[in-house]
Amino acid sequence: MKSLLRVALCAGALWVSLHTSVIAGSRLVHTEVSVAGSMHGLGPSVAPADTGVHRVAQSASIQAGVLGVRGFYNRSLGYSGRLMLRIGGQYLAYRKPNRVNLDKSAYIILQPDFMVGMAELGARWQVLKGRSLYVATSIAYNWHPSLNLRIHAEDKLNFDGLELTPEDVGIVDLGFRWQRFMPYVGVGLGKVVPKRRLSVGGEMGFFYMGKPRVSLDYSGFLETTTIDEQIPTVERNLSGYRFLPTLTISLTYRLP
């Protein structure tokens, strides 16, 4: 009887030991499989701990509109993803001479010198989270804030019997100049951080150019007039033209 009891106790102790070893081994194998699976994407993985590091959203955008082409590099600010810093610029130039017919055989030449060349630094802010509406603001530096127009005659001009040669007409240089630093405010449609790799949107706004200054230089028959005394009057009449509107279609590419 005592021998049987001893055998039973030994068998029970052996079963408990084997059972514990199996459980421990299964846990170890499960842990190793989980780690390996997470490394190779083959099984369940343990979610990495939040390190508190914010992933920066970046994009590049091109805008085309009435003032030429604007290009920007955009970078997110803060953790919300609704505020983007942007830096870029735009360029537009027009210098093509135009012939204006005054009568059947007489022309004058209008030679414009117009260029919009700006470097911009600003930001875009998503008004409502999840909505495709944002406001934009920036400060632009325009290194050519002027519009110049040269006028001269190509042939003889006849005004009711008064004939003027190109030398008599001379050359007229008319210029308009604005301030170099131009603040910008606008609104747009589109996500400041696009969900797709490539997205399309639109933006409209205006630049504040300041009060224009007028310059006038001439030769020929105008030298016998007092037209230059009218420049202050012209400047007062143009004082309301301080805003430069713009309307663009934008194409944004989200960077990796």
PDB file of C-alpha atoms in Angstrom:
ATOM      1  CA  MET A   1       0.000   0.000   0.000  1.00  0.00           C
ATOM      2  CA  LYS A   2       2.824   2.370   0.897  1.00  0.00           C
ATOM      3  CA  SER A   3       4.597   1.488  -2.336  1.00  0.00           C
ATOM      4  CA  LEU A   4       1.511   2.333  -4.385  1.00  0.00           C
ATOM      5  CA  LEU A   5       1.169   5.670  -2.562  1.00  0.00           C
ATOM      6  CA  ARG A   6       4.773   6.518  -3.295  1.00  0.00           C
ATOM      7  CA  VAL A   7       4.347   5.691  -6.979  1.00  0.00           C
ATOM      8  CA  ALA A   8       1.190   7.877  -7.181  1.00  0.00           C
ATOM      9  CA  LEU A   9       2.945  10.836  -5.545  1.00  0.00           C
ATOM     10  CA  CYS A  10       5.926  10.523  -7.896  1.00  0.00           C
ATOM     11  CA  ALA A  11       3.629  10.341 -10.928  1.00  0.00           C
ATOM     12  CA  GLY A  12       1.684  13.424  -9.784  1.00  0.00           C
ATOM     13  CA  ALA A  13       4.864  15.412  -9.204  1.00  0.00           C
ATOM     14  CA  LEU A  14       6.140  14.395 -12.663  1.00  0.00           C
ATOM     15  CA  TRP A  15       2.827  15.439 -14.329  1.00  0.00           C
ATOM     16  CA  VAL A  16       2.870  18.872 -12.621  1.00  0.00           C
ATOM     17  CA  SER A  17       6.474  19.411 -13.685  1.00  0.00           C
ATOM     18  CA  LEU A  18       5.770  18.439 -17.295  1.00  0.00           C
ATOM     19  CA  HIS A  19       2.606  20.558 -17.435  1.00  0.00           C
ATOM     20  CA  THR A  20       4.442  23.637 -16.118  1.00  0.00           C
ATOM     21  CA  SER A  21       7.265  23.133 -18.608  1.00  0.00           C
ATOM     22  CA  VAL A  22       4.814  22.840 -21.518  1.00  0.00           C
ATOM     23  CA  ILE A  23       2.976  26.019 -20.519  1.00  0.00           C
ATOM     24  CA  ALA A  24       6.211  27.955 -20.115  1.00  0.00           C
ATOM     25  CA  GLY A  25       7.489  26.634 -23.440  1.00  0.00           C
ATOM     26  CA  SER A  26       4.306  27.544 -25.264  1.00  0.00           C
ATOM     27  CA  ARG A  27       4.466  31.089 -23.915  1.00  0.00           C
ATOM     28  CA  LEU A  28       8.079  31.410 -25.000  1.00  0.00           C
ATOM     29  CA  VAL A  29       7.303  30.079 -28.471  1.00  0.00           C
ATOM     30  CA  HIS A  30       4.290  32.390 -28.759  1.00  0.00           C
ATOM     31  CA  THR A  31       6.415  35.367 -27.760  1.00  0.00           C
ATOM     32  CA  GLU A  32       9.137  34.444 -30.249  1.00  0.00           C
ATOM     33  CA  VAL A  33       6.599  33.926 -33.030  1.00  0.00           C
ATOM     34  CA  SER A  34       4.917  37.246 -32.249  1.00  0.00           C
ATOM     35  CA  VAL A  35       8.227  39.120 -32.331  1.00  0.00           C
ATOM     36  CA  ALA A  36       9.319  37.415 -35.548  1.00  0.00           C
ATOM     37  CA  GLY A  37       5.927  37.980 -37.114  1.00  0.00           C
ATOM     38  CA  SER A  38       5.962  41.655 -36.260  1.00  0.00           C
ATOM     39  CA  MET A  39       9.439  41.977 -37.781  1.00  0.00           C
ATOM     40  CA  HIS A  40       8.451  40.283 -41.050  1.00  0.00           C
ATOM     41  CA  GLY A  41       4.801  41.305 -41.205  1.00  0.00           C
ATOM     42  CA  LEU A  42       3.600  37.703 -40.880  1.00  0.00           C
ATOM     43  CA  GLY A  43       1.610  37.743 -37.681  1.00  0.00           C
ATOM     44  CA  PRO A  44       0.317  39.755 -34.769  1.00  0.00           C
ATOM     45  CA  SER A  45       2.628  42.509 -33.582  1.00  0.00           C
ATOM     46  CA  VAL A  46       2.952  44.649 -30.535  1.00  0.00           C
ATOM     47  CA  ALA A  47       2.024  48.298 -31.240  1.00  0.00           C
ATOM     48  CA  PRO A  48       5.096  50.538 -30.823  1.00  0.00           C
ATOM     49  CA  ALA A  49       5.007  52.971 -27.993  1.00  0.00           C
ATOM     50  CA  ASP A  50       4.170  56.558 -28.852  1.00  0.00           C
ATOM     51  CA  THR A  51       7.436  58.453 -28.838  1.00  0.00           C
ATOM     52  CA  GLY A  52       5.740  61.857 -29.057  1.00  0.00           C
ATOM     53  CA  VAL A  53       7.545  62.665 -32.340  1.00  0.00           C
ATOM     54  CA  HIS A  54       5.304  64.512 -34.819  1.00  0.00           C
ATOM     55  CA  ARG A  55       5.613  63.486 -38.460  1.00  0.00           C
ATOM     56  CA  VAL A  56       6.119  66.556 -40.648  1.00  0.00           C
ATOM     57  CA  ALA A  57       3.756  66.882 -43.626  1.00  0.00           C
ATOM     58  CA  GLN A  58       5.346  68.337 -46.747  1.00  0.00           C
ATOM     59  CA  SER A  59       4.109  69.185 -50.211  1.00  0.00           C
ATOM     60  CA  ALA A  60       4.948  71.177 -53.333  1.00  0.00           C
ATOM     61  CA  SER A  61       2.333  73.186 -55.190  1.00  0.00           C
ATOM     62  CA  ILE A  62       2.096  75.102 -58.446  1.00  0.00           C
ATOM     63  CA  GLN A  63      -0.520  77.791 -59.022  1.00  0.00           C
ATOM     64  CA  ALA A  64      -1.357  79.225 -62.439  1.00  0.00           C
ATOM     65  CA  GLY A  65      -3.535  82.293 -62.884  1.00  0.00           C
ATOM     66  CA  VAL A  66      -3.894  85.852 -64.095  1.00  0.00           C
ATOM     67  CA  LEU A  67      -0.550  86.905 -62.611  1.00  0.00           C
ATOM     68  CA  GLY A  68       1.468  84.058 -64.053  1.00  0.00           C
ATOM     69  CA  VAL A  69       2.828  81.013 -62.241  1.00  0.00           C
ATOM     70  CA  ARG A  70       3.357  80.705 -58.483  1.00  0.00           C
ATOM     71  CA  GLY A  71       5.327  77.884 -56.899  1.00  0.00           C
ATOM     72  CA  PHE A  72       5.489  76.921 -53.208  1.00  0.00           C
ATOM     73  CA  TYR A  73       7.091  74.483 -50.810  1.00  0.00           C
ATOM     74  CA  ASN A  74       4.709  73.715 -47.925  1.00  0.00           C
ATOM     75  CA  ARG A  75       5.593  72.323 -44.482  1.00  0.00           C
ATOM     76  CA  SER A  76       3.278  71.608 -41.541  1.00  0.00           C
ATOM     77  CA  LEU A  77       3.520  73.481 -38.246  1.00  0.00           C
ATOM     78  CA  GLY A  78       2.300  72.031 -34.939  1.00  0.00           C
ATOM     79  CA  TYR A  79       0.458  68.764 -34.311  1.00  0.00           C
ATOM     80  CA  SER A  80      -3.006  69.553 -35.698  1.00  0.00           C
ATOM     81  CA  GLY A  81      -2.059  69.341 -39.388  1.00  0.00           C
ATOM     82  CA  ARG A  82      -4.186  72.415 -40.105  1.00  0.00           C
ATOM     83  CA  LEU A  83      -1.387  74.990 -40.300  1.00  0.00           C
ATOM     84  CA  MET A  84       1.160  74.977 -43.112  1.00  0.00           C
ATOM     85  CA  LEU A  85       4.144  77.238 -43.670  1.00  0.00           C
ATOM     86  CA  ARG A  86       4.811  78.038 -47.314  1.00  0.00           C
ATOM     87  CA  ILE A  87       7.679  79.687 -49.129  1.00  0.00           C
ATOM     88  CA  GLY A  88       7.927  80.370 -52.831  1.00  0.00           C
ATOM     89  CA  GLY A  89       7.422  82.990 -55.490  1.00  0.00           C
ATOM     90  CA  GLN A  90       5.916  83.886 -58.814  1.00  0.00           C
ATOM     91  CA  TYR A  91       6.917  85.396 -62.142  1.00  0.00           C
ATOM     92  CA  LEU A  92       5.181  87.073 -65.060  1.00  0.00           C
ATOM     93  CA  ALA A  93       6.635  89.365 -67.723  1.00  0.00           C
ATOM     94  CA  TYR A  94       5.196  91.127 -70.769  1.00  0.00           C
ATOM     95  CA  ARG A  95       7.368  93.291 -73.047  1.00  0.00           C
ATOM     96  CA  LYS A  96       5.904  92.734 -76.502  1.00  0.00           C
ATOM     97  CA  PRO A  97       5.603  95.966 -78.580  1.00  0.00           C
ATOM     98  CA  ASN A  98       2.139  96.795 -79.952  1.00  0.00           C
ATOM     99  CA  ARG A  99       1.325  98.834 -83.069  1.00  0.00           C
ATOM    100  CA  VAL A 100      -1.693 101.079 -82.692  1.00  0.00           C
ATOM    101  CA  ASN A 101      -3.311 102.431 -85.838  1.00  0.00           C
ATOM    102  CA  LEU A 102      -4.268 106.112 -85.624  1.00  0.00           C
ATOM    103  CA  ASP A 103      -5.357 106.487 -89.246  1.00  0.00           C
ATOM    104  CA  LYS A 104      -4.996 104.564 -92.500  1.00  0.00           C
ATOM    105  CA  SER A 105      -1.251 104.983 -92.812  1.00  0.00           C
ATOM    106  CA  ALA A 106       0.012 106.076 -89.391  1.00  0.00           C
ATOM    107  CA  TYR A 107       0.961 103.989 -86.390  1.00  0.00           C
ATOM    108  CA  ILE A 108       2.331 104.612 -82.965  1.00  0.00           C
ATOM    109  CA  ILE A 109       4.289 101.995 -81.032  1.00  0.00           C
ATOM    110  CA  LEU A 110       3.397 101.077 -77.459  1.00  0.00           C
ATOM    111  CA  GLN A 111       6.273  99.245 -75.828  1.00  0.00           C
ATOM    112  CA  PRO A 112       5.326  97.958 -72.337  1.00  0.00           C
ATOM    113  CA  ASP A 113       7.724  96.851 -69.633  1.00  0.00           C
ATOM    114  CA  PHE A 114       5.637  94.887 -67.154  1.00  0.00           C
ATOM    115  CA  MET A 115       6.961  92.227 -64.804  1.00  0.00           C
ATOM    116  CA  VAL A 116       5.698  90.576 -61.646  1.00  0.00           C
ATOM    117  CA  GLY A 117       8.590  88.943 -59.826  1.00  0.00           C
ATOM    118  CA  MET A 118       7.929  88.116 -56.181  1.00  0.00           C
ATOM    119  CA  ALA A 119       9.374  86.042 -53.368  1.00  0.00           C
ATOM    120  CA  GLU A 120       6.779  85.046 -50.742  1.00  0.00           C
ATOM    121  CA  LEU A 121       6.783  83.786 -47.175  1.00  0.00           C
ATOM    122  CA  GLY A 122       3.470  82.946 -45.541  1.00  0.00           C
ATOM    123  CA  ALA A 123       1.105  80.335 -44.163  1.00  0.00           C
ATOM    124  CA  ARG A 124      -2.169  78.522 -44.862  1.00  0.00           C
ATOM    125  CA  TRP A 125      -4.656  77.571 -42.163  1.00  0.00           C
ATOM    126  CA  GLN A 126      -7.486  75.067 -42.503  1.00  0.00           C
ATOM    127  CA  VAL A 127     -10.546  76.896 -41.163  1.00  0.00           C
ATOM    128  CA  LEU A 128     -12.510  73.794 -40.158  1.00  0.00           C
ATOM    129  CA  LYS A 129     -11.065  70.365 -39.525  1.00  0.00           C
ATOM    130  CA  GLY A 130     -12.026  67.991 -42.311  1.00  0.00           C
ATOM    131  CA  ARG A 131     -13.296  70.792 -44.576  1.00  0.00           C
ATOM    132  CA  SER A 132     -11.703  71.904 -47.855  1.00  0.00           C
ATOM    133  CA  LEU A 133     -11.547  75.600 -46.988  1.00  0.00           C
ATOM    134  CA  TYR A 134      -8.476  77.515 -45.908  1.00  0.00           C
ATOM    135  CA  VAL A 135      -7.209  81.074 -45.535  1.00  0.00           C
ATOM    136  CA  ALA A 136      -3.780  82.149 -46.761  1.00  0.00           C
ATOM    137  CA  THR A 137      -1.581  85.083 -45.887  1.00  0.00           C
ATOM    138  CA  SER A 138       1.940  86.055 -46.811  1.00  0.00           C
ATOM    139  CA  ILE A 139       4.363  88.902 -47.250  1.00  0.00           C
ATOM    140  CA  ALA A 140       5.828  89.266 -50.731  1.00  0.00           C
ATOM    141  CA  TYR A 141       8.900  91.128 -51.926  1.00  0.00           C
ATOM    142  CA  ASN A 142       8.567  92.444 -55.479  1.00  0.00           C
ATOM    143  CA  TRP A 143      11.926  93.356 -57.003  1.00  0.00           C
ATOM    144  CA  HIS A 144      10.292  95.040 -60.031  1.00  0.00           C
ATOM    145  CA  PRO A 145       7.226  96.886 -58.651  1.00  0.00           C
ATOM    146  CA  SER A 146       6.606  99.056 -61.704  1.00  0.00           C
ATOM    147  CA  LEU A 147       4.816  99.282 -65.020  1.00  0.00           C
ATOM    148  CA  ASN A 148       6.545 101.319 -67.729  1.00  0.00           C
ATOM    149  CA  LEU A 149       5.229 102.268 -71.131  1.00  0.00           C
ATOM    150  CA  ARG A 150       7.237 103.854 -73.966  1.00  0.00           C
ATOM    151  CA  ILE A 151       5.312 105.567 -76.772  1.00  0.00           C
ATOM    152  CA  HIS A 152       6.774 106.750 -80.084  1.00  0.00           C
ATOM    153  CA  ALA A 153       5.625 107.183 -83.675  1.00  0.00           C
ATOM    154  CA  GLU A 154       6.538 104.824 -86.477  1.00  0.00           C
ATOM    155  CA  ASP A 155       5.594 107.126 -89.395  1.00  0.00           C
ATOM    156  CA  LYS A 156       4.319 110.627 -89.954  1.00  0.00           C
ATOM    157  CA  LEU A 157       1.111 111.491 -88.136  1.00  0.00           C
ATOM    158  CA  ASN A 158      -1.630 113.714 -89.485  1.00  0.00           C
ATOM    159  CA  PHE A 159      -4.064 115.397 -87.066  1.00  0.00           C
ATOM    160  CA  ASP A 160      -6.641 117.408 -89.035  1.00  0.00           C
ATOM    161  CA  GLY A 161      -4.016 118.757 -91.391  1.00  0.00           C
ATOM    162  CA  LEU A 162      -1.258 119.022 -88.774  1.00  0.00           C
ATOM    163  CA  GLU A 163       1.546 116.736 -89.878  1.00  0.00           C
ATOM    164  CA  LEU A 164       4.058 115.470 -87.326  1.00  0.00           C
ATOM    165  CA  THR A 165       7.188 113.500 -88.080  1.00  0.00           C
ATOM    166  CA  PRO A 166       8.452 110.830 -85.659  1.00  0.00           C
ATOM    167  CA  GLU A 167      11.087 113.364 -84.526  1.00  0.00           C
ATOM    168  CA  ASP A 168       8.336 115.900 -83.799  1.00  0.00           C
ATOM    169  CA  VAL A 169       6.359 113.346 -81.783  1.00  0.00           C
ATOM    170  CA  GLY A 170       9.451 112.315 -79.882  1.00  0.00           C
ATOM    171  CA  ILE A 171       9.467 109.628 -77.190  1.00  0.00           C
ATOM    172  CA  VAL A 172       7.178 109.465 -74.173  1.00  0.00           C
ATOM    173  CA  ASP A 173       8.138 107.323 -71.165  1.00  0.00           C
ATOM    174  CA  LEU A 174       5.280 106.825 -68.718  1.00  0.00           C
ATOM    175  CA  GLY A 175       5.814 104.850 -65.523  1.00  0.00           C
ATOM    176  CA  PHE A 176       3.836 103.670 -62.498  1.00  0.00           C
ATOM    177  CA  ARG A 177       5.628 102.437 -59.385  1.00  0.00           C
ATOM    178  CA  TRP A 178       4.402 100.728 -56.200  1.00  0.00           C
ATOM    179  CA  GLN A 179       6.005  99.630 -52.930  1.00  0.00           C
ATOM    180  CA  ARG A 180       8.318  96.600 -52.906  1.00  0.00           C
ATOM    181  CA  PHE A 181       6.827  94.788 -49.888  1.00  0.00           C
ATOM    182  CA  MET A 182       3.284  93.619 -50.602  1.00  0.00           C
ATOM    183  CA  PRO A 183       1.105  91.804 -48.019  1.00  0.00           C
ATOM    184  CA  TYR A 184      -1.216  89.129 -49.384  1.00  0.00           C
ATOM    185  CA  VAL A 185      -4.534  87.721 -48.109  1.00  0.00           C
ATOM    186  CA  GLY A 186      -6.604  85.031 -49.800  1.00  0.00           C
ATOM    187  CA  VAL A 187      -8.996  82.108 -49.424  1.00  0.00           C
ATOM    188  CA  GLY A 188      -8.812  78.744 -51.122  1.00  0.00           C
ATOM    189  CA  LEU A 189     -10.504  75.400 -51.678  1.00  0.00           C
ATOM    190  CA  GLY A 190      -8.506  72.295 -50.870  1.00  0.00           C
ATOM    191  CA  LYS A 191      -6.790  70.536 -47.977  1.00  0.00           C
ATOM    192  CA  VAL A 192      -3.623  72.163 -46.672  1.00  0.00           C
ATOM    193  CA  VAL A 193      -2.360  68.613 -46.038  1.00  0.00           C
ATOM    194  CA  PRO A 194      -3.723  66.638 -49.019  1.00  0.00           C
ATOM    195  CA  LYS A 195      -4.769  63.038 -48.395  1.00  0.00           C
ATOM    196  CA  ARG A 196      -3.987  61.976 -51.941  1.00  0.00           C
ATOM    197  CA  ARG A 197      -0.570  62.136 -53.514  1.00  0.00           C
ATOM    198  CA  LEU A 198      -1.846  64.614 -56.120  1.00  0.00           C
ATOM    199  CA  SER A 199      -4.714  67.068 -55.567  1.00  0.00           C
ATOM    200  CA  VAL A 200      -6.294  70.050 -57.324  1.00  0.00           C
ATOM    201  CA  GLY A 201      -7.660  73.221 -55.736  1.00  0.00           C
ATOM    202  CA  GLY A 202      -8.146  76.926 -56.242  1.00  0.00           C
ATOM    203  CA  GLU A 203      -7.267  80.186 -54.520  1.00  0.00           C
ATOM    204  CA  MET A 204      -8.262  83.831 -54.832  1.00  0.00           C
ATOM    205  CA  GLY A 205      -6.978  86.889 -53.015  1.00  0.00           C
ATOM    206  CA  PHE A 206      -5.203  90.204 -53.425  1.00  0.00           C
ATOM    207  CA  PHE A 207      -1.885  91.938 -52.832  1.00  0.00           C
ATOM    208  CA  TYR A 208      -1.735  95.360 -51.209  1.00  0.00           C
ATOM    209  CA  MET A 209       0.639  97.455 -53.350  1.00  0.00           C
ATOM    210  CA  GLY A 210       0.332 100.876 -51.717  1.00  0.00           C
ATOM    211  CA  LYS A 211      -0.260 104.198 -53.410  1.00  0.00           C
ATOM    212  CA  PRO A 212       1.163 104.343 -56.961  1.00  0.00           C
ATOM    213  CA  ARG A 213       3.736 106.918 -58.005  1.00  0.00           C
ATOM    214  CA  VAL A 214       3.699 108.318 -61.540  1.00  0.00           C
ATOM    215  CA  SER A 215       6.733 109.327 -63.570  1.00  0.00           C
ATOM    216  CA  LEU A 216       6.755 111.024 -66.967  1.00  0.00           C
ATOM    217  CA  ASP A 217       9.634 111.772 -69.294  1.00  0.00           C
ATOM    218  CA  TYR A 218       9.216 113.025 -72.838  1.00  0.00           C
ATOM    219  CA  SER A 219      10.762 114.770 -75.799  1.00  0.00           C
ATOM    220  CA  GLY A 220       9.364 116.341 -78.974  1.00  0.00           C
ATOM    221  CA  PHE A 221       6.342 118.611 -79.137  1.00  0.00           C
ATOM    222  CA  LEU A 222       5.268 117.750 -75.554  1.00  0.00           C
ATOM    223  CA  GLU A 223       8.216 119.801 -74.332  1.00  0.00           C
ATOM    224  CA  THR A 224       6.231 122.911 -75.251  1.00  0.00           C
ATOM    225  CA  THR A 225       3.387 121.881 -72.900  1.00  0.00           C
ATOM    226  CA  THR A 226       2.918 121.866 -69.141  1.00  0.00           C
ATOM    227  CA  ILE A 227       1.713 118.277 -68.980  1.00  0.00           C
ATOM    228  CA  ASP A 228       4.161 117.382 -66.212  1.00  0.00           C
ATOM    229  CA  GLU A 229       2.250 119.710 -63.892  1.00  0.00           C
ATOM    230  CA  GLN A 230      -0.689 117.301 -64.076  1.00  0.00           C
ATOM    231  CA  ILE A 231       1.249 114.426 -62.481  1.00  0.00           C
ATOM    232  CA  PRO A 232       0.062 115.152 -58.889  1.00  0.00           C
ATOM    233  CA  THR A 233      -3.537 115.168 -60.154  1.00  0.00           C
ATOM    234  CA  VAL A 234      -3.009 111.846 -61.923  1.00  0.00           C
ATOM    235  CA  GLU A 235      -1.533 110.340 -58.746  1.00  0.00           C
ATOM    236  CA  ARG A 236      -4.544 111.452 -56.706  1.00  0.00           C
ATOM    237  CA  ASN A 237      -6.907 109.931 -59.266  1.00  0.00           C
ATOM    238  CA  LEU A 238      -4.998 106.630 -59.119  1.00  0.00           C
ATOM    239  CA  SER A 239      -4.667 106.534 -55.324  1.00  0.00           C
ATOM    240  CA  GLY A 240      -7.538 104.048 -55.051  1.00  0.00           C
ATOM    241  CA  TYR A 241      -5.742 101.461 -57.185  1.00  0.00           C
ATOM    242  CA  ARG A 242      -3.707  99.931 -54.348  1.00  0.00           C
ATOM    243  CA  PHE A 243      -4.839  96.309 -54.624  1.00  0.00           C
ATOM    244  CA  LEU A 244      -3.711  93.675 -57.084  1.00  0.00           C
ATOM    245  CA  PRO A 245      -6.274  90.834 -57.331  1.00  0.00           C
ATOM    246  CA  THR A 246      -5.277  87.306 -58.231  1.00  0.00           C
ATOM    247  CA  LEU A 247      -7.130  84.097 -59.101  1.00  0.00           C
ATOM    248  CA  THR A 248      -5.290  80.789 -59.470  1.00  0.00           C
ATOM    249  CA  ILE A 249      -5.814  77.079 -60.017  1.00  0.00           C
ATOM    250  CA  SER A 250      -3.429  75.019 -57.908  1.00  0.00           C
ATOM    251  CA  LEU A 251      -1.892  71.566 -58.271  1.00  0.00           C
ATOM    252  CA  THR A 252      -0.379  70.084 -55.083  1.00  0.00           C
ATOM    253  CA  TYR A 253       1.924  67.078 -54.809  1.00  0.00           C
ATOM    254  CA  ARG A 254       2.284  65.517 -51.351  1.00  0.00           C
ATOM    255  CA  LEU A 255       5.903  64.667 -50.616  1.00  0.00           C
ATOM    256  CA  PRO A 256       6.810  61.376 -48.872  1.00  0.00           C
TER     257      PRO A 256
END
